[in-house]
């Protein structure tokens, strides 16, 4: 697809030419003898997307939902039984309880979610928080852990499980590595600066490394200026309150991450939720906001901000950026794009969803992202126009009060970004992006062919595989570990109660053999656990079935 | 696992599915004993109900049927004779 010699400063220029060709091709059409000329607002939906946007959200057959509820019902009944036994002293109580002197007080913790934690989550708790003892590369080492009393307590046997294939770490470009040559500059900076900064940005915590990193991030994204923070979660939760306040309106996607939700709530603005990736819902909300204004006074909103993510990590879906940008321009709202999972992972040169859709970074008002996922470091950034970043430097809680980023981590991001942009003289960065793209497509295609239900866009490296039943969550995770593959399984409350899933994160560091091992294990396990619910897959006997794969276009 | 399974392993697979669906895979042994005995007791009660009621129900249904067909049946037989 890309001609390597056309790479200039890390940007590919053919996108702009492609955009013009598309617009010219479909702009003119004859209807009743009247030529539909190309007006500024008259661009139809078909020209907004330069490549096909295929997303899958298949629903499982009805009996699956019935069985899931049966499982939860049995679990709940036994939960009540165990709670009864614990309350009446027939069974030893292991959870925290109030002291004798406080027995008559109102209990400190009580609601359904605590019931759920005590009785359902605890039975399968051994599949989470597994400690690892090596770098989270494509393979890692796990500490072996056993429980004697059904997951109330754990003890380590002292042995390690070596070379477990890692399908859970957000290591999209494979920069979490221990190769000495790769980390040469990081080691030098470590010896020069040490590890601690011991101050906030506004006092004595701004080092030359931060300035260098911010300039590089701005160059990478193609914006005027950027600012980096020590923690990705804090970037969202501390900066949104600085940008919006009372009297502003936030339109947030249904499935936004907790950091965005927390930041929105902290700001004190009015929050309205639109259905996930649903542009009709967003447009209705925008129209209502402009027509009716604020709730009681009907004054105009001070600011309208749309909060979306580049790739949603639980669904694997990509935001419909062209439509959102056209909506925001029409209704004069601002756009805050959280590219935590998409920076480095999508786009022809790894510059995120803005590049993936062939748009310019000027279309998005606030570009936010994290370095935790694709760069093998920690921290977050906010980028955009210079006046925005200058405002945040003085008004953001994170900038004023939080300790700044460690210089060694900053150097790791600098070397990863330089590698990605090609500034270190090799084509390794582009190679990694291509490898990730290939791995993603291969993995998703194979899973579809096998008959699993997979959510999300065909180009997203986050692959959620639906498990549905609570019993299968535990069985899946445990059996995959027995086959030496580490997976992340998610259930309620991170997902809807009937849609628990296993989430795979494909990495550029995975070789074809590793992916094949995982796919074979999944095939076997899918047959044993009966997970292949998809009605649209190609079967293993193609001569018997004629149906082709159903592709749901937007 | 290949499609052609022998009957005992197929039955074991069905039992595993039952365990996964009803979350008895996650239960402690004494809970499993409680759950399975309750299930077997319910299934036994159902079979007993079927044994007692269905036979009687079917015979009363056939009686009703004979009472409808009885009179014309005898007339037809007498004509043939």
XYZ file of C-alpha atoms in Angstrom:
635
model
C 0.000 0.000 0.000
C 2.581 2.587 0.970
C 5.599 3.372 -1.121
C 8.480 3.613 1.368
C 10.215 6.290 -0.637
C 7.119 8.455 -0.273
C 7.593 8.629 3.482
C 8.619 12.148 4.302
C 8.960 13.249 7.915
C 6.929 10.224 8.812
C 3.839 11.454 6.917
C 2.392 9.794 3.872
C 1.284 12.331 1.301
C -0.845 10.154 -0.949
C -3.798 10.449 1.441
C -4.491 14.015 0.391
C -4.511 13.085 -3.280
C -6.864 10.186 -2.605
C -9.275 12.473 -0.762
C -9.541 14.842 -3.703
C -10.086 12.020 -6.205
C -12.914 10.533 -4.147
C -14.728 13.825 -3.852
C -14.476 14.520 -7.558
C -15.618 11.027 -8.512
C -18.909 10.976 -6.636
C -19.684 14.671 -6.395
C -21.478 15.120 -9.699
C -24.582 13.118 -10.553
C -27.627 13.778 -12.715
C -31.059 13.655 -11.155
C -34.111 14.697 -13.155
C -31.777 16.504 -15.489
C -30.465 18.713 -12.693
C -26.788 18.346 -11.924
C -26.147 17.898 -8.231
C -23.165 20.157 -7.936
C -20.656 19.759 -5.165
C -21.764 22.111 -2.417
C -19.907 22.563 0.832
C -22.529 20.880 3.000
C -23.895 18.589 0.348
C -21.357 15.787 0.693
C -23.277 12.544 0.985
C -22.300 9.871 3.460
C -20.666 7.718 0.863
C -17.809 10.153 0.308
C -16.988 10.647 3.995
C -15.388 7.247 4.339
C -12.461 6.460 2.106
C -12.365 2.778 2.864
C -15.189 0.450 3.858
C -16.136 0.586 7.506
C -17.050 -2.929 8.574
C -18.107 -3.562 12.141
C -19.644 -6.690 13.625
C -21.926 -6.863 16.624
C -23.649 -10.155 16.076
C -26.284 -11.274 18.531
C -26.120 -14.814 19.830
C -29.121 -17.156 19.505
C -31.843 -16.759 22.130
C -31.017 -19.927 24.069
C -27.632 -18.456 24.982
C -29.271 -15.558 26.832
C -31.631 -18.005 28.573
C -28.725 -20.196 29.717
C -26.781 -17.155 30.915
C -29.685 -16.110 33.104
C -30.050 -19.689 34.396
C -26.382 -19.620 35.388
C -26.733 -16.298 37.184
C -29.949 -17.464 38.887
C -28.285 -20.592 40.270
C -25.293 -18.517 41.363
C -27.574 -16.005 43.094
C -29.530 -18.730 44.930
C -26.357 -20.302 46.189
C -25.089 -16.837 47.081
C -28.087 -16.252 49.302
C -27.608 -19.695 50.831
C -23.965 -18.992 51.655
C -24.788 -15.531 53.027
C -27.456 -17.090 55.228
C -24.997 -19.666 56.503
C -22.412 -16.997 57.196
C -24.898 -14.741 58.964
C -26.044 -17.596 61.212
C -22.589 -18.770 62.047
C -22.808 -22.117 60.221
C -19.781 -21.104 58.166
C -16.614 -19.203 58.946
C -16.699 -15.561 57.918
C -13.690 -14.497 55.869
C -14.616 -10.998 54.775
C -13.984 -7.808 56.674
C -16.576 -7.191 59.356
C -17.194 -4.381 61.822
C -15.695 -4.596 65.268
C -17.738 -5.731 68.261
C -18.152 -2.158 69.492
C -19.632 -1.106 66.148
C -22.115 -3.935 65.697
C -25.097 -1.603 66.021
C -23.855 0.936 63.489
C -25.171 1.054 59.936
C -22.979 -1.374 57.980
C -20.160 0.199 56.055
C -20.601 -1.880 52.876
C -23.858 -3.207 51.510
C -25.454 -3.435 48.069
C -25.895 -5.880 45.193
C -22.462 -5.358 43.824
C -20.907 -6.373 47.089
C -23.134 -9.462 47.067
C -21.890 -10.144 43.573
C -18.246 -9.707 44.628
C -18.600 -11.972 47.623
C -20.517 -14.792 46.014
C -19.853 -14.834 42.272
C -16.605 -12.980 41.622
C -14.810 -14.673 44.478
C -15.396 -18.163 43.091
C -13.442 -17.315 39.911
C -11.067 -14.703 41.334
C -7.997 -16.776 40.486
C -8.267 -15.658 36.840
C -7.485 -12.019 37.640
C -4.595 -10.153 39.230
C -2.142 -12.868 38.261
C 1.352 -11.577 39.109
C 3.896 -11.757 36.312
C 7.636 -11.716 36.725
C 9.061 -10.698 33.394
C 8.615 -8.012 30.757
C 5.086 -8.175 29.248
C 6.322 -8.867 25.748
C 4.792 -11.404 23.356
C 5.669 -14.064 25.928
C 6.038 -13.707 29.650
C 6.541 -15.645 32.894
C 3.820 -16.089 35.469
C 4.192 -16.795 39.140
C 2.445 -20.013 39.987
C -0.310 -19.440 42.483
C -2.601 -21.892 44.273
C -5.459 -21.492 46.684
C -6.357 -23.812 49.550
C -9.662 -22.252 50.571
C -11.482 -21.588 47.284
C -9.929 -18.240 46.343
C -10.188 -16.456 49.689
C -6.404 -16.540 50.039
C -3.604 -17.398 47.650
C -0.099 -18.619 48.174
C 2.795 -18.784 45.761
C 4.444 -22.139 45.269
C 7.706 -20.471 44.286
C 7.727 -21.869 40.764
C 7.239 -19.771 37.641
C 5.338 -20.770 34.523
C 7.677 -19.834 31.707
C 6.941 -18.494 28.229
C 3.236 -18.055 28.434
C 1.957 -16.475 25.223
C 0.692 -13.031 26.088
C -2.663 -12.190 24.538
C -3.695 -9.653 27.152
C -1.065 -6.889 27.346
C -1.588 -3.627 25.476
C 1.660 -4.067 23.668
C 0.401 -3.180 20.185
C 3.710 -2.232 18.609
C 5.918 -4.472 20.690
C 7.892 -1.686 22.359
C 7.801 -3.471 25.722
C 11.159 -5.156 25.185
C 14.388 -5.747 27.057
C 16.740 -5.783 24.103
C 19.924 -3.970 25.192
C 20.463 -2.232 21.848
C 16.960 -0.878 21.815
C 17.222 0.499 25.333
C 20.670 2.059 24.925
C 19.518 5.683 25.089
C 17.152 4.880 27.942
C 20.030 3.436 29.983
C 22.135 6.543 29.328
C 19.329 8.828 30.481
C 18.758 6.657 33.535
C 22.356 7.104 34.534
C 22.184 10.828 33.898
C 18.875 11.729 35.570
C 18.117 8.908 37.965
C 14.506 7.919 38.451
C 12.720 10.518 40.568
C 11.677 14.023 39.633
C 10.493 15.020 43.098
C 8.466 17.967 41.975
C 5.486 19.129 39.978
C 5.682 20.755 36.561
C 5.044 24.216 37.897
C 7.715 24.089 40.593
C 10.927 22.384 39.580
C 9.699 19.394 37.663
C 10.000 20.564 34.086
C 13.121 18.977 32.647
C 14.608 19.452 29.202
C 13.451 15.912 28.466
C 9.839 17.010 28.889
C 10.285 19.911 26.518
C 11.957 17.619 23.975
C 9.193 15.053 24.340
C 6.418 17.618 23.955
C 7.956 19.020 20.791
C 8.291 15.496 19.403
C 4.702 14.585 20.231
C 3.468 17.751 18.524
C 5.530 16.930 15.438
C 4.342 13.308 15.437
C 0.686 14.275 15.539
C 0.972 17.268 13.229
C -0.325 19.846 15.712
C 1.029 23.065 17.155
C 1.818 22.016 20.698
C 1.413 19.183 23.195
C 1.683 18.609 26.914
C 2.578 15.369 28.680
C 1.419 14.083 32.051
C 2.696 11.333 34.290
C -0.454 9.192 34.286
C -2.938 8.434 31.513
C -6.000 8.132 33.739
C -5.162 11.418 35.445
C -4.779 13.127 32.062
C -8.483 12.610 31.374
C -9.882 13.010 34.834
C -7.893 16.125 35.662
C -8.016 17.991 32.368
C -11.674 17.761 31.453
C -12.613 19.785 34.577
C -10.183 22.459 33.415
C -11.843 22.719 29.996
C -15.536 22.574 30.909
C -17.494 23.738 33.896
C -21.012 24.556 35.037
C -23.275 25.683 32.242
C -21.471 23.593 29.644
C -22.828 20.470 28.004
C -20.909 17.240 27.603
C -22.162 14.685 25.065
C -20.455 11.468 25.977
C -20.568 8.075 24.287
C -22.359 5.281 26.125
C -19.263 3.133 26.466
C -16.675 5.733 27.398
C -13.870 4.801 29.747
C -14.117 5.481 33.480
C -11.463 8.215 33.291
C -13.615 10.217 30.862
C -16.743 9.654 32.945
C -14.931 10.703 36.107
C -13.503 13.815 34.473
C -16.934 14.756 33.119
C -18.584 14.293 36.495
C -15.877 16.222 38.317
C -16.277 19.177 36.009
C -19.848 19.896 37.082
C -21.143 20.212 33.524
C -24.398 18.631 32.345
C -23.753 15.218 30.849
C -25.928 13.616 28.171
C -25.211 10.173 26.817
C -25.667 9.107 23.204
C -25.858 5.507 22.008
C -22.570 3.883 21.208
C -21.213 5.147 17.878
C -24.722 6.106 16.836
C -24.694 9.335 14.834
C -28.474 9.745 14.719
C -28.587 9.711 18.498
C -25.783 12.270 18.684
C -27.438 14.543 16.153
C -30.756 14.408 18.038
C -28.984 15.414 21.230
C -27.139 18.243 19.495
C -30.322 19.593 17.961
C -32.146 19.424 21.284
C -29.267 21.147 23.013
C -29.247 24.028 20.575
C -33.010 24.398 20.340
C -33.838 24.096 24.043
C -30.633 25.367 25.653
C -29.967 24.932 29.356
C -32.621 23.088 31.432
C -34.533 25.825 33.248
C -33.350 29.148 31.908
C -33.283 28.079 28.239
C -30.161 30.130 27.731
C -27.635 28.906 25.204
C -25.063 26.440 26.491
C -21.703 28.023 27.206
C -19.889 25.198 25.425
C -20.836 21.853 23.916
C -18.127 19.174 24.041
C -18.395 15.751 22.413
C -16.382 13.098 24.262
C -15.389 10.036 22.245
C -12.622 7.463 22.131
C -10.566 6.344 19.130
C -10.899 2.626 19.787
C -13.232 1.402 22.498
C -11.308 -1.180 24.418
C -14.219 -3.412 25.432
C -15.894 -3.528 22.018
C -13.035 -3.153 19.606
C -15.052 -0.621 17.627
C -13.560 2.441 15.965
C -15.231 5.828 16.297
C -17.009 7.237 13.244
C -14.784 10.249 13.096
C -15.738 11.771 9.706
C -19.404 11.905 10.661
C -18.685 13.335 14.087
C -16.462 16.040 12.620
C -19.102 17.033 10.095
C -21.718 17.127 12.875
C -19.491 19.213 15.108
C -18.800 21.691 12.342
C -22.497 21.970 11.555
C -23.646 22.496 15.149
C -20.510 24.352 16.357
C -19.486 21.973 19.129
C -16.014 20.939 20.315
C -14.529 17.470 19.981
C -12.367 15.719 22.603
C -10.851 12.552 21.200
C -9.273 10.024 23.555
C -6.832 7.965 21.501
C -5.593 5.747 24.312
C -5.839 2.529 22.328
C -5.645 3.881 18.810
C -2.460 5.963 18.819
C 0.238 3.813 17.288
C -2.196 0.974 16.629
C -4.201 2.191 13.616
C -3.369 4.440 10.731
C -0.935 3.937 7.886
C 2.031 5.222 9.894
C 0.581 4.678 13.351
C -0.757 8.166 13.941
C -4.155 7.041 15.173
C -7.731 7.343 13.968
C -7.204 10.804 12.503
C -4.789 9.320 9.990
C -6.858 6.143 9.623
C -9.740 8.176 8.205
C -7.459 10.422 6.191
C -8.459 13.565 8.076
C -6.364 16.429 9.286
C -5.590 16.854 13.004
C -7.030 20.379 12.825
C -10.491 18.815 12.666
C -10.235 17.616 16.258
C -10.084 20.281 18.951
C -8.454 18.307 21.756
C -6.347 15.264 20.936
C -5.643 13.143 23.975
C -3.756 9.903 24.190
C -1.662 7.687 26.408
C 1.819 6.265 26.123
C 0.979 3.158 28.107
C -0.345 1.115 25.216
C 1.662 1.433 22.050
C 4.859 3.015 23.376
C 5.697 0.693 26.259
C 5.915 3.514 28.776
C 3.505 5.336 31.077
C 1.718 8.639 30.949
C -0.565 10.642 28.729
C -0.605 13.699 26.525
C -2.976 16.386 25.355
C -2.268 18.034 22.033
C -3.902 20.664 19.907
C -3.557 24.343 19.248
C -0.964 26.332 21.131
C -3.458 28.470 23.038
C -5.266 25.353 24.268
C -2.077 23.767 25.587
C -0.896 27.048 27.136
C -4.234 27.310 28.930
C -3.883 23.779 30.251
C -0.357 24.382 31.472
C -1.665 26.891 33.977
C -5.165 25.655 34.702
C -4.976 21.854 34.763
C -4.936 20.131 38.171
C -2.560 17.545 36.849
C -0.070 20.138 35.668
C -0.135 22.099 38.872
C -0.246 19.368 41.502
C 0.857 16.055 40.051
C 4.437 14.924 39.898
C 5.801 15.155 36.403
C 6.839 12.246 34.243
C 10.013 10.362 35.054
C 12.802 11.311 32.566
C 13.706 7.698 31.839
C 10.140 7.011 30.767
C 10.218 10.189 28.693
C 13.313 8.883 26.933
C 11.608 5.548 26.239
C 8.722 7.414 24.592
C 11.150 9.569 22.633
C 13.009 6.576 21.261
C 9.781 4.711 20.448
C 8.339 7.738 18.676
C 11.542 8.373 16.741
C 11.539 4.732 15.688
C 7.925 5.070 14.566
C 8.589 8.253 12.607
C 11.689 6.796 10.999
C 13.977 9.442 12.529
C 16.400 6.841 13.867
C 17.346 5.933 10.325
C 15.682 2.521 10.126
C 12.327 1.445 8.699
C 11.608 -0.519 11.874
C 8.725 1.698 12.982
C 6.785 1.308 9.762
C 7.564 -2.414 9.786
C 5.990 -2.750 13.205
C 2.838 -0.920 12.105
C 2.554 -3.161 9.033
C 3.135 -6.275 11.117
C 0.413 -5.248 13.535
C -1.997 -4.657 10.672
C -1.212 -8.071 9.182
C -1.506 -9.843 12.518
C -4.817 -8.139 13.272
C -6.355 -9.044 9.953
C -5.121 -12.637 10.104
C -6.298 -13.185 13.675
C -9.744 -11.690 13.106
C -10.283 -13.514 9.841
C -9.370 -16.861 11.352
C -11.614 -16.333 14.358
C -14.525 -15.417 12.094
C -13.914 -18.500 9.994
C -13.883 -20.730 13.041
C -17.309 -19.497 14.044
C -16.739 -17.417 17.173
C -18.691 -14.255 17.773
C -16.230 -11.370 17.596
C -17.137 -7.745 18.166
C -15.638 -4.689 16.613
C -14.098 -3.213 13.524
C -12.030 -5.375 11.175
C -9.011 -3.111 11.595
C -8.890 -2.832 15.364
C -6.215 -4.840 17.238
C -8.535 -5.256 20.215
C -10.491 -8.488 19.660
C -13.321 -9.314 22.106
C -14.510 -12.912 21.891
C -17.933 -13.408 23.433
C -18.326 -16.041 26.143
C -21.732 -15.102 27.607
C -22.041 -17.599 30.486
C -20.376 -17.020 33.853
C -19.277 -20.643 34.153
C -17.475 -20.431 30.826
C -15.474 -17.356 31.874
C -13.637 -19.367 34.499
C -13.334 -22.524 32.398
C -11.951 -20.571 29.439
C -9.325 -18.665 31.402
C -8.151 -21.694 33.363
C -7.908 -23.993 30.374
C -6.058 -21.417 28.293
C -3.517 -21.070 31.090
C -3.098 -24.845 31.126
C -2.229 -24.579 27.435
C 0.313 -21.854 28.311
C -1.647 -18.928 26.898
C -2.515 -15.943 29.067
C -5.816 -14.228 28.297
C -7.858 -11.490 29.902
C -11.509 -12.315 30.573
C -14.028 -9.670 31.490
C -17.467 -9.948 33.013
C -19.979 -7.803 34.838
C -19.635 -4.910 35.824
C -17.154 -3.956 33.131
C -19.481 -5.380 30.451
C -23.265 -5.845 30.327
C -24.323 -8.731 32.509
C -25.143 -11.117 29.663
C -22.147 -10.311 27.481
C -19.012 -11.433 29.241
C -16.041 -11.822 26.958
C -12.402 -12.682 26.536
C -10.403 -9.766 25.169
C -7.350 -10.406 23.006
C -4.832 -7.667 22.223
C -2.873 -8.503 19.104
C 0.705 -7.243 19.083
C 3.237 -6.551 16.357
C 5.667 -8.703 18.322
C 3.541 -11.827 17.899
C 4.942 -14.169 15.290
C 2.778 -16.207 12.953
C 3.620 -19.363 14.944
C 2.419 -17.825 18.195
C -0.845 -16.732 16.606
C -1.304 -20.195 15.098
C -0.728 -21.825 18.493
C -3.327 -19.554 20.030
C -5.782 -20.164 17.172
C -5.427 -23.946 17.441
C -5.959 -23.789 21.187
C -9.022 -21.586 20.643
C -10.385 -24.011 18.056
C -10.090 -26.936 20.445
C -11.455 -25.020 23.386
C -14.287 -23.597 21.309
C -15.445 -27.099 20.462
C -15.101 -28.350 24.011
C -16.836 -25.390 25.645
C -19.298 -24.914 22.764
C -18.419 -21.262 22.096
C -18.906 -21.152 18.338
C -22.242 -19.392 18.261
C -21.830 -17.448 15.051
C -24.399 -18.155 12.371
C -22.402 -16.529 9.602
C -19.111 -18.373 9.649
C -17.589 -20.546 6.988
C -17.666 -24.113 8.215
C -14.750 -26.479 8.021
C -16.480 -28.244 5.116
C -16.910 -25.457 2.563
C -18.453 -27.767 -0.033
C -21.489 -28.348 2.199
C -22.385 -24.686 2.806
C -22.875 -21.981 0.249
C -23.370 -18.991 2.512
C -20.829 -16.211 2.336
C -19.762 -14.116 5.266
C -22.246 -11.420 6.131
C -20.632 -8.004 6.204
C -22.486 -5.302 8.059
C -21.661 -1.931 6.546
C -22.571 1.188 8.420
C -12.136 -32.710 19.486
C -13.413 -34.376 16.358
C -17.075 -34.497 15.470
C -17.420 -38.283 15.666
C -17.351 -38.942 19.391
C -18.083 -42.189 21.126
C -21.248 -42.207 23.213
C -19.620 -42.236 26.694
C -17.391 -39.226 25.839
C -20.364 -37.447 24.235
C -22.349 -37.962 27.407
C -19.406 -36.655 29.417
C -19.288 -33.606 27.138
C -23.022 -33.026 27.692
C -22.480 -33.287 31.425
C -19.669 -30.719 31.177
C -22.006 -28.380 29.298
C -24.624 -28.819 32.023
C -21.990 -28.008 34.627
C -20.884 -24.860 32.792
C -24.372 -23.567 32.079
C -25.674 -23.984 35.615
C -22.438 -22.726 37.214
C -22.027 -25.972 39.138
C -18.480 -25.976 37.714
C -17.753 -23.145 40.141
C -19.285 -24.710 43.232
C -17.498 -26.329 46.120
C -17.988 -30.120 46.415
C -20.628 -29.985 49.132
C -22.600 -27.402 47.115
C -22.397 -29.672 44.088
C -23.776 -32.596 46.108
C -26.631 -30.399 47.316
C -27.382 -29.087 43.823
C -27.248 -32.472 42.059
C -29.346 -34.197 44.703
C -31.951 -31.434 44.423
C -31.943 -31.768 40.641
C -32.218 -35.566 40.737
C -35.014 -35.349 43.262
C -36.929 -32.934 41.031
C -36.335 -35.106 37.957
C -37.475 -38.206 39.859
C -40.617 -36.398 41.004
C -41.338 -35.372 37.436
C -40.961 -38.950 36.165
C -43.160 -40.297 38.950
C -45.811 -37.691 38.159
C -45.650 -38.731 34.517
C -45.935 -42.431 35.445
C -48.911 -41.910 37.732
C -50.829 -39.340 35.794
C -50.150 -40.001 32.149
C -51.335 -43.631 32.149
C -54.608 -42.705 33.834
C -54.999 -39.645 31.582
C -54.460 -41.683 28.409
C -56.902 -44.398 29.436
C -59.609 -41.844 30.248
C -58.964 -40.157 26.889
C -59.372 -43.494 25.034
C -62.615 -44.177 26.950
C -63.982 -40.852 25.738
C -62.954 -41.765 22.206
C -64.660 -45.205 22.387
C -67.853 -43.563 23.678
C -67.983 -41.411 20.511
C -67.120 -44.228 18.095
C -68.910 -46.914 20.093
C -72.523 -46.508 18.865
C -71.871 -46.069 15.095
C -69.180 -48.782 15.286
C -71.668 -51.342 16.623
C -74.280 -50.300 14.029
C -71.756 -50.748 11.236
C -70.780 -54.189 12.534
C -74.408 -55.326 12.737
C -74.970 -54.234 9.091
C -71.911 -56.146 7.918
C -72.984 -59.205 9.844
